[in-house]
Amino acid sequence: MPKLNIKETQNPAIIKFEFPDFITQNESFEFKNIDEATQSPLAQQLFYLPFVKTVYISGNFIAVERFSIVEWSDVQEAVAEQIETFVENGGVIIKTDNNPKKKQPITVYGETTPNPSALKFVVSRMLTKHAVEFKNIDEAKPSPLAQELFKFPFVKEVFIDENYISVTKYAVAEWSEITLELRTFIKEYIENGGTVLDESFVVIDSKKEQEKEKAFDSLDTTSQQIINILEEYVKPAVAADGGNIVFDSFDSAEKRVKVVLQGACNGCPSSTFTLKSGIENMLKDMLNDPEIKVEAVNV
């Protein structure tokens, strides 16, 4: 087989080994250990290397995340050679079912949100573990589904999390005119095996998660408490409305908490009321500090 192309990623712990052709059919895989990797004999072999932490297989590449006991510059050529030898000797990258996959029926229904410009399309299966927001088609490269949705002239923003897709529309169309069209498109797209979120985005996103964990550890105690309150008490409520809330910063001198609103929450007429009467009062009570103020940086 041709020599693999070794490529660095935005995460220095992860490196990609690219094949000249696709090695999966519209599927992505992530394995954290050898027991999880029963579907991939190649991934199982890679886990015998003591520095291999995670193996991702998607499209035309295998991405490997390392533990910090080695540097990629010292071992990447040896790993590439091991992968090449494995494949040349007839090793299986991903076990496939010889029976063609049947269309997997799902249900999709539209659910109103407090934001009259946003509608939440709930799907009967998990779509992603990573909340993602796209403001335009150029931002939506990690999500082929979002890119397709932006081709509808009335789609302004797309937010995807867990088992739902929130679509924010322009005022040129009414929901009564476009809901059925969007719901049908989403249902058929997913049933036919379309990619909702490319797994390569997860490879890049893992760096953000690591940075997020490091940033949390470096924060003051009050900021950590605020983040925990938002995660445990606020996020589930706003997710039910098709949105998300992300901690931005806390100014201890001004007692000011700044947050970012995403999905249906962004631009919602009632968001200011929710921030002041709901979240702000909750933080005042749980932190026992009546001077706490909450504001959204993108409203």
mmCIF file of C-alpha atoms in Angstrom:
data_model
loop_
_atom_site.group_PDB
_atom_site.id
_atom_site.type_symbol
_atom_site.label_atom_id
_atom_site.label_comp_id
_atom_site.label_asym_id
_atom_site.label_seq_id
_atom_site.Cartn_x
_atom_site.Cartn_y
_atom_site.Cartn_z
ATOM 1 C CA MET A 1 0.000 0.000 0.000
ATOM 2 C CA PRO A 2 1.140 3.627 -0.507
ATOM 3 C CA LYS A 3 2.934 5.250 2.400
ATOM 4 C CA LEU A 4 0.575 6.837 4.942
ATOM 5 C CA ASN A 5 0.453 10.608 5.146
ATOM 6 C CA ILE A 6 1.234 11.752 8.706
ATOM 7 C CA LYS A 7 -0.501 14.988 9.701
ATOM 8 C CA GLU A 8 -0.440 17.017 12.888
ATOM 9 C CA THR A 9 -3.705 18.294 14.389
ATOM 10 C CA GLN A 10 -4.584 21.299 16.523
ATOM 11 C CA ASN A 11 -4.118 19.029 19.520
ATOM 12 C CA PRO A 12 -0.398 18.201 19.972
ATOM 13 C CA ALA A 13 -1.339 14.913 21.660
ATOM 14 C CA ILE A 14 -3.217 13.703 18.566
ATOM 15 C CA ILE A 15 -1.777 12.858 15.179
ATOM 16 C CA LYS A 16 -3.546 11.649 12.023
ATOM 17 C CA PHE A 17 -2.447 8.851 9.709
ATOM 18 C CA GLU A 18 -4.180 9.451 6.382
ATOM 19 C CA PHE A 19 -4.911 6.763 3.784
ATOM 20 C CA PRO A 20 -5.230 7.543 0.049
ATOM 21 C CA ASP A 21 -8.766 6.081 0.085
ATOM 22 C CA PHE A 22 -11.675 5.992 2.511
ATOM 23 C CA ILE A 23 -11.463 3.236 5.112
ATOM 24 C CA THR A 24 -15.000 3.641 6.546
ATOM 25 C CA GLN A 25 -18.383 4.056 4.911
ATOM 26 C CA ASN A 26 -20.085 7.130 6.418
ATOM 27 C CA GLU A 27 -19.164 5.908 9.900
ATOM 28 C CA SER A 28 -16.881 7.191 12.635
ATOM 29 C CA PHE A 29 -15.415 5.312 15.587
ATOM 30 C CA GLU A 30 -13.763 6.251 18.866
ATOM 31 C CA PHE A 31 -12.072 3.674 21.086
ATOM 32 C CA LYS A 32 -10.754 4.473 24.571
ATOM 33 C CA ASN A 33 -9.257 1.065 25.341
ATOM 34 C CA ILE A 34 -8.663 -2.406 23.917
ATOM 35 C CA ASP A 35 -11.964 -3.764 25.263
ATOM 36 C CA GLU A 36 -13.951 -1.077 23.427
ATOM 37 C CA ALA A 37 -12.075 -1.810 20.205
ATOM 38 C CA THR A 38 -13.506 -5.263 19.438
ATOM 39 C CA GLN A 39 -14.846 -3.905 16.134
ATOM 40 C CA SER A 40 -11.348 -2.836 15.047
ATOM 41 C CA PRO A 41 -8.504 -5.398 15.130
ATOM 42 C CA LEU A 42 -6.127 -2.607 14.064
ATOM 43 C CA ALA A 43 -7.131 -0.403 16.993
ATOM 44 C CA GLN A 44 -6.717 -3.364 19.336
ATOM 45 C CA GLN A 45 -3.163 -3.849 18.083
ATOM 46 C CA LEU A 46 -2.395 -0.145 18.541
ATOM 47 C CA PHE A 47 -3.520 -0.333 22.176
ATOM 48 C CA TYR A 48 -0.639 -2.733 22.867
ATOM 49 C CA LEU A 49 1.586 0.319 22.476
ATOM 50 C CA PRO A 50 1.868 1.729 26.020
ATOM 51 C CA PHE A 51 1.510 5.354 24.954
ATOM 52 C CA VAL A 52 -1.766 4.981 23.008
ATOM 53 C CA LYS A 53 -4.651 6.649 24.841
ATOM 54 C CA THR A 54 -7.442 6.885 22.237
ATOM 55 C CA VAL A 55 -7.940 5.726 18.646
ATOM 56 C CA TYR A 56 -10.288 7.522 16.234
ATOM 57 C CA ILE A 57 -11.196 6.032 12.855
ATOM 58 C CA SER A 58 -13.164 8.126 10.366
ATOM 59 C CA GLY A 59 -13.280 8.788 6.633
ATOM 60 C CA ASN A 60 -9.777 8.243 5.256
ATOM 61 C CA PHE A 61 -7.772 8.503 8.456
ATOM 62 C CA ILE A 62 -6.832 6.977 11.785
ATOM 63 C CA ALA A 63 -6.100 9.494 14.528
ATOM 64 C CA VAL A 64 -4.241 8.430 17.651
ATOM 65 C CA GLU A 65 -4.086 10.316 20.932
ATOM 66 C CA ARG A 66 -0.975 9.655 23.017
ATOM 67 C CA PHE A 67 -0.229 9.741 26.704
ATOM 68 C CA SER A 68 2.457 12.278 27.625
ATOM 69 C CA ILE A 69 5.137 9.625 28.226
ATOM 70 C CA VAL A 70 6.369 10.080 24.635
ATOM 71 C CA GLU A 71 6.549 12.745 21.943
ATOM 72 C CA TRP A 72 5.039 12.063 18.519
ATOM 73 C CA SER A 73 8.275 13.116 16.841
ATOM 74 C CA ASP A 74 9.937 10.084 18.442
ATOM 75 C CA VAL A 75 7.351 7.430 17.558
ATOM 76 C CA GLN A 76 5.113 8.579 14.685
ATOM 77 C CA GLU A 77 7.141 6.913 11.930
ATOM 78 C CA ALA A 78 7.158 3.605 13.826
ATOM 79 C CA VAL A 79 3.382 3.788 14.346
ATOM 80 C CA ALA A 80 2.802 4.577 10.659
ATOM 81 C CA GLU A 81 4.984 1.610 9.685
ATOM 82 C CA GLN A 82 3.058 -0.674 12.070
ATOM 83 C CA ILE A 83 -0.265 0.414 10.535
ATOM 84 C CA GLU A 84 1.063 -0.047 6.991
ATOM 85 C CA THR A 85 2.427 -3.534 7.778
ATOM 86 C CA PHE A 86 -0.832 -4.554 9.461
ATOM 87 C CA VAL A 87 -2.892 -3.549 6.410
ATOM 88 C CA GLU A 88 -0.428 -5.047 3.888
ATOM 89 C CA ASN A 89 -0.687 -8.390 5.718
ATOM 90 C CA GLY A 90 -4.444 -8.382 5.287
ATOM 91 C CA GLY A 91 -5.341 -7.058 8.731
ATOM 92 C CA VAL A 92 -8.858 -5.730 9.225
ATOM 93 C CA ILE A 93 -9.251 -2.055 10.077
ATOM 94 C CA ILE A 94 -12.984 -2.187 10.858
ATOM 95 C CA LYS A 95 -15.125 -5.318 10.933
ATOM 96 C CA THR A 96 -18.115 -4.819 8.641
ATOM 97 C CA ASP A 97 -21.416 -6.586 8.443
ATOM 98 C CA ASN A 98 -21.693 -8.408 5.114
ATOM 99 C CA ASN A 99 -25.408 -7.739 5.111
ATOM 100 C CA PRO A 100 -26.209 -4.308 3.674
ATOM 101 C CA LYS A 101 -27.411 -1.877 6.267
ATOM 102 C CA LYS A 102 -31.119 -1.357 6.377
ATOM 103 C CA LYS A 103 -32.527 2.115 6.565
ATOM 104 C CA GLN A 104 -32.864 2.946 10.240
ATOM 105 C CA PRO A 105 -36.271 4.566 10.790
ATOM 106 C CA ILE A 106 -36.335 7.465 13.254
ATOM 107 C CA THR A 107 -38.896 9.961 14.429
ATOM 108 C CA VAL A 108 -38.421 13.720 14.321
ATOM 109 C CA TYR A 109 -40.829 16.245 15.761
ATOM 110 C CA GLY A 110 -40.814 20.007 16.042
ATOM 111 C CA GLU A 111 -41.005 21.609 19.470
ATOM 112 C CA THR A 112 -41.579 25.292 20.119
ATOM 113 C CA THR A 113 -39.114 27.287 22.208
ATOM 114 C CA PRO A 114 -39.438 30.579 24.114
ATOM 115 C CA ASN A 115 -37.697 32.183 21.140
ATOM 116 C CA PRO A 116 -40.279 32.690 18.361
ATOM 117 C CA SER A 117 -37.481 32.656 15.768
ATOM 118 C CA ALA A 118 -36.176 29.223 16.840
ATOM 119 C CA LEU A 119 -37.692 25.758 16.612
ATOM 120 C CA LYS A 120 -36.304 22.617 18.212
ATOM 121 C CA PHE A 121 -36.341 19.418 16.124
ATOM 122 C CA VAL A 122 -36.127 16.449 18.487
ATOM 123 C CA VAL A 123 -34.742 13.176 17.074
ATOM 124 C CA SER A 124 -35.424 9.711 18.520
ATOM 125 C CA ARG A 125 -31.719 8.921 18.845
ATOM 126 C CA MET A 126 -28.527 10.509 20.154
ATOM 127 C CA LEU A 127 -26.796 12.742 17.605
ATOM 128 C CA THR A 128 -23.741 14.092 19.430
ATOM 129 C CA LYS A 129 -22.096 14.463 22.823
ATOM 130 C CA HIS A 130 -20.747 17.882 21.834
ATOM 131 C CA ALA A 131 -22.927 21.006 21.734
ATOM 132 C CA VAL A 132 -22.085 22.931 18.556
ATOM 133 C CA GLU A 133 -23.396 26.228 17.209
ATOM 134 C CA PHE A 134 -23.057 27.513 13.654
ATOM 135 C CA LYS A 135 -23.855 31.067 12.566
ATOM 136 C CA ASN A 136 -23.331 30.481 8.829
ATOM 137 C CA ILE A 137 -22.436 27.812 6.271
ATOM 138 C CA ASP A 138 -18.695 28.570 6.456
ATOM 139 C CA GLU A 139 -18.651 27.810 10.196
ATOM 140 C CA ALA A 140 -20.589 24.589 9.575
ATOM 141 C CA LYS A 141 -17.776 22.551 7.977
ATOM 142 C CA PRO A 142 -17.712 20.058 10.900
ATOM 143 C CA SER A 143 -21.415 19.311 10.321
ATOM 144 C CA PRO A 144 -22.554 18.178 6.858
ATOM 145 C CA LEU A 145 -26.144 18.291 8.152
ATOM 146 C CA ALA A 146 -25.813 21.928 9.214
ATOM 147 C CA GLN A 147 -24.260 22.783 5.851
ATOM 148 C CA GLU A 148 -27.279 21.300 4.101
ATOM 149 C CA LEU A 149 -29.671 23.191 6.379
ATOM 150 C CA PHE A 150 -27.978 26.488 5.544
ATOM 151 C CA LYS A 151 -28.899 25.907 1.903
ATOM 152 C CA PHE A 152 -32.485 26.690 2.876
ATOM 153 C CA PRO A 153 -32.744 30.480 2.358
ATOM 154 C CA PHE A 154 -34.683 30.986 5.580
ATOM 155 C CA VAL A 155 -32.174 29.251 7.914
ATOM 156 C CA LYS A 156 -30.171 31.777 9.951
ATOM 157 C CA GLU A 157 -28.425 29.662 12.630
ATOM 158 C CA VAL A 158 -28.116 25.981 13.587
ATOM 159 C CA PHE A 159 -27.437 24.553 17.042
ATOM 160 C CA ILE A 160 -26.952 20.799 17.619
ATOM 161 C CA ASP A 161 -26.764 19.049 20.977
ATOM 162 C CA GLU A 162 -27.537 15.550 22.231
ATOM 163 C CA ASN A 163 -30.719 14.453 20.413
ATOM 164 C CA TYR A 164 -31.964 17.704 18.937
ATOM 165 C CA ILE A 165 -31.309 20.383 16.332
ATOM 166 C CA SER A 166 -32.385 23.980 16.985
ATOM 167 C CA VAL A 167 -32.934 26.027 13.843
ATOM 168 C CA THR A 168 -33.206 29.814 13.990
ATOM 169 C CA LYS A 169 -34.953 31.359 10.986
ATOM 170 C CA TYR A 170 -34.981 34.706 9.251
ATOM 171 C CA ALA A 171 -38.213 36.711 9.419
ATOM 172 C CA VAL A 172 -38.897 36.107 5.697
ATOM 173 C CA ALA A 173 -40.714 32.842 6.498
ATOM 174 C CA GLU A 174 -43.258 31.672 9.061
ATOM 175 C CA TRP A 175 -42.854 28.393 10.924
ATOM 176 C CA SER A 176 -46.245 27.252 9.665
ATOM 177 C CA GLU A 177 -44.839 27.402 6.133
ATOM 178 C CA ILE A 178 -41.478 25.682 6.664
ATOM 179 C CA THR A 179 -41.695 23.327 9.674
ATOM 180 C CA LEU A 180 -42.878 20.291 7.706
ATOM 181 C CA GLU A 181 -40.219 20.839 5.024
ATOM 182 C CA LEU A 182 -37.401 21.044 7.586
ATOM 183 C CA ARG A 183 -38.684 18.134 9.679
ATOM 184 C CA THR A 184 -38.971 15.891 6.591
ATOM 185 C CA PHE A 185 -35.509 16.876 5.381
ATOM 186 C CA ILE A 186 -33.855 16.175 8.758
ATOM 187 C CA LYS A 187 -35.650 12.833 9.117
ATOM 188 C CA GLU A 188 -34.700 11.601 5.626
ATOM 189 C CA TYR A 189 -31.129 12.907 5.901
ATOM 190 C CA ILE A 190 -30.443 10.985 9.129
ATOM 191 C CA GLU A 191 -32.349 7.855 8.057
ATOM 192 C CA ASN A 192 -30.259 7.657 4.882
ATOM 193 C CA GLY A 193 -27.014 7.674 6.865
ATOM 194 C CA GLY A 194 -26.061 11.317 6.440
ATOM 195 C CA THR A 195 -23.353 12.608 8.777
ATOM 196 C CA VAL A 196 -24.634 14.925 11.493
ATOM 197 C CA LEU A 197 -21.247 15.821 12.992
ATOM 198 C CA ASP A 198 -17.926 14.715 11.503
ATOM 199 C CA GLU A 199 -15.832 12.727 13.983
ATOM 200 C CA SER A 200 -12.738 14.701 12.972
ATOM 201 C CA PHE A 201 -14.389 17.625 14.744
ATOM 202 C CA VAL A 202 -14.259 15.572 17.940
ATOM 203 C CA VAL A 203 -10.517 15.119 17.443
ATOM 204 C CA ILE A 204 -10.089 18.890 17.329
ATOM 205 C CA ASP A 205 -12.639 19.424 20.061
ATOM 206 C CA SER A 206 -10.724 17.197 22.465
ATOM 207 C CA LYS A 207 -8.093 19.924 22.714
ATOM 208 C CA LYS A 208 -10.791 22.403 23.710
ATOM 209 C CA GLU A 209 -11.999 19.999 26.393
ATOM 210 C CA GLN A 210 -8.490 19.652 27.800
ATOM 211 C CA GLU A 211 -8.045 23.425 27.766
ATOM 212 C CA LYS A 212 -11.433 23.791 29.440
ATOM 213 C CA GLU A 213 -10.417 21.413 32.246
ATOM 214 C CA LYS A 214 -7.115 23.227 32.764
ATOM 215 C CA ALA A 215 -8.880 26.585 32.759
ATOM 216 C CA PHE A 216 -11.383 25.348 35.361
ATOM 217 C CA ASP A 217 -8.597 24.256 37.696
ATOM 218 C CA SER A 218 -6.967 27.673 37.462
ATOM 219 C CA LEU A 219 -10.159 29.604 38.271
ATOM 220 C CA ASP A 220 -11.013 31.107 41.634
ATOM 221 C CA THR A 221 -13.392 29.184 43.905
ATOM 222 C CA THR A 222 -16.407 31.393 43.176
ATOM 223 C CA SER A 223 -16.028 30.981 39.405
ATOM 224 C CA GLN A 224 -15.814 27.201 39.852
ATOM 225 C CA GLN A 225 -18.969 27.267 41.971
ATOM 226 C CA ILE A 226 -20.774 29.320 39.307
ATOM 227 C CA ILE A 227 -19.775 26.872 36.564
ATOM 228 C CA ASN A 228 -20.970 23.908 38.640
ATOM 229 C CA ILE A 229 -24.318 25.615 39.326
ATOM 230 C CA LEU A 230 -24.805 26.416 35.635
ATOM 231 C CA GLU A 231 -23.928 22.843 34.635
ATOM 232 C CA GLU A 232 -26.154 21.150 37.217
ATOM 233 C CA TYR A 233 -29.168 23.436 37.490
ATOM 234 C CA VAL A 234 -29.342 25.775 34.498
ATOM 235 C CA LYS A 235 -28.123 23.834 31.458
ATOM 236 C CA PRO A 236 -30.758 21.074 31.674
ATOM 237 C CA ALA A 237 -33.503 23.714 31.759
ATOM 238 C CA VAL A 238 -32.232 25.723 28.786
ATOM 239 C CA ALA A 239 -31.529 22.501 26.845
ATOM 240 C CA ALA A 240 -35.211 21.675 27.183
ATOM 241 C CA ASP A 241 -35.869 24.948 25.368
ATOM 242 C CA GLY A 242 -33.405 24.136 22.589
ATOM 243 C CA GLY A 243 -30.526 26.245 23.853
ATOM 244 C CA ASN A 244 -27.344 26.288 25.869
ATOM 245 C CA ILE A 245 -25.526 28.553 28.321
ATOM 246 C CA VAL A 246 -21.732 28.780 28.649
ATOM 247 C CA PHE A 247 -19.759 30.485 31.418
ATOM 248 C CA ASP A 248 -17.582 33.320 30.100
ATOM 249 C CA SER A 249 -16.100 35.129 33.119
ATOM 250 C CA PHE A 250 -16.622 36.404 36.657
ATOM 251 C CA ASP A 251 -15.448 39.817 37.868
ATOM 252 C CA SER A 252 -15.036 39.514 41.639
ATOM 253 C CA ALA A 253 -14.743 43.296 42.082
ATOM 254 C CA GLU A 254 -17.998 44.065 40.265
ATOM 255 C CA LYS A 255 -19.648 40.740 41.238
ATOM 256 C CA ARG A 256 -20.531 40.400 37.546
ATOM 257 C CA VAL A 257 -21.050 37.019 35.867
ATOM 258 C CA LYS A 258 -20.845 36.959 32.075
ATOM 259 C CA VAL A 259 -22.327 34.088 30.079
ATOM 260 C CA VAL A 260 -22.770 33.158 26.413
ATOM 261 C CA LEU A 261 -26.215 32.126 25.199
ATOM 262 C CA GLN A 262 -26.449 29.611 22.338
ATOM 263 C CA GLY A 263 -29.139 28.028 20.214
ATOM 264 C CA ALA A 264 -32.715 29.107 20.875
ATOM 265 C CA CYS A 265 -31.581 31.144 23.900
ATOM 266 C CA ASN A 266 -29.553 33.523 21.750
ATOM 267 C CA GLY A 267 -31.765 36.387 20.634
ATOM 268 C CA CYS A 268 -34.755 35.130 22.589
ATOM 269 C CA PRO A 269 -36.960 38.058 23.759
ATOM 270 C CA SER A 270 -37.362 36.457 27.184
ATOM 271 C CA SER A 271 -33.634 35.751 27.681
ATOM 272 C CA THR A 272 -33.024 38.973 29.620
ATOM 273 C CA PHE A 273 -35.882 38.156 31.971
ATOM 274 C CA THR A 274 -34.568 34.601 32.398
ATOM 275 C CA LEU A 275 -31.075 35.870 33.160
ATOM 276 C CA LYS A 276 -32.228 38.417 35.732
ATOM 277 C CA SER A 277 -35.206 36.734 37.371
ATOM 278 C CA GLY A 278 -34.041 33.149 37.049
ATOM 279 C CA ILE A 279 -30.301 32.610 36.834
ATOM 280 C CA GLU A 280 -29.232 35.752 38.676
ATOM 281 C CA ASN A 281 -31.556 35.062 41.604
ATOM 282 C CA MET A 282 -30.418 31.442 41.735
ATOM 283 C CA LEU A 283 -26.759 32.455 41.918
ATOM 284 C CA LYS A 284 -27.480 35.104 44.556
ATOM 285 C CA ASP A 285 -29.241 32.503 46.674
ATOM 286 C CA MET A 286 -26.821 29.590 46.180
ATOM 287 C CA LEU A 287 -23.700 31.738 46.574
ATOM 288 C CA ASN A 288 -25.288 33.722 49.401
ATOM 289 C CA ASP A 289 -24.296 36.986 47.721
ATOM 290 C CA PRO A 290 -27.067 39.524 46.958
ATOM 291 C CA GLU A 291 -24.720 41.657 44.815
ATOM 292 C CA ILE A 292 -24.236 39.072 42.065
ATOM 293 C CA LYS A 293 -25.178 40.325 38.582
ATOM 294 C CA VAL A 294 -25.563 38.232 35.422
ATOM 295 C CA GLU A 295 -25.335 39.409 31.842
ATOM 296 C CA ALA A 296 -24.991 37.771 28.451
ATOM 297 C CA VAL A 297 -22.103 38.919 26.294
ATOM 298 C CA ASN A 298 -23.944 38.133 23.041
ATOM 299 C CA VAL A 299 -27.379 39.693 23.659
#
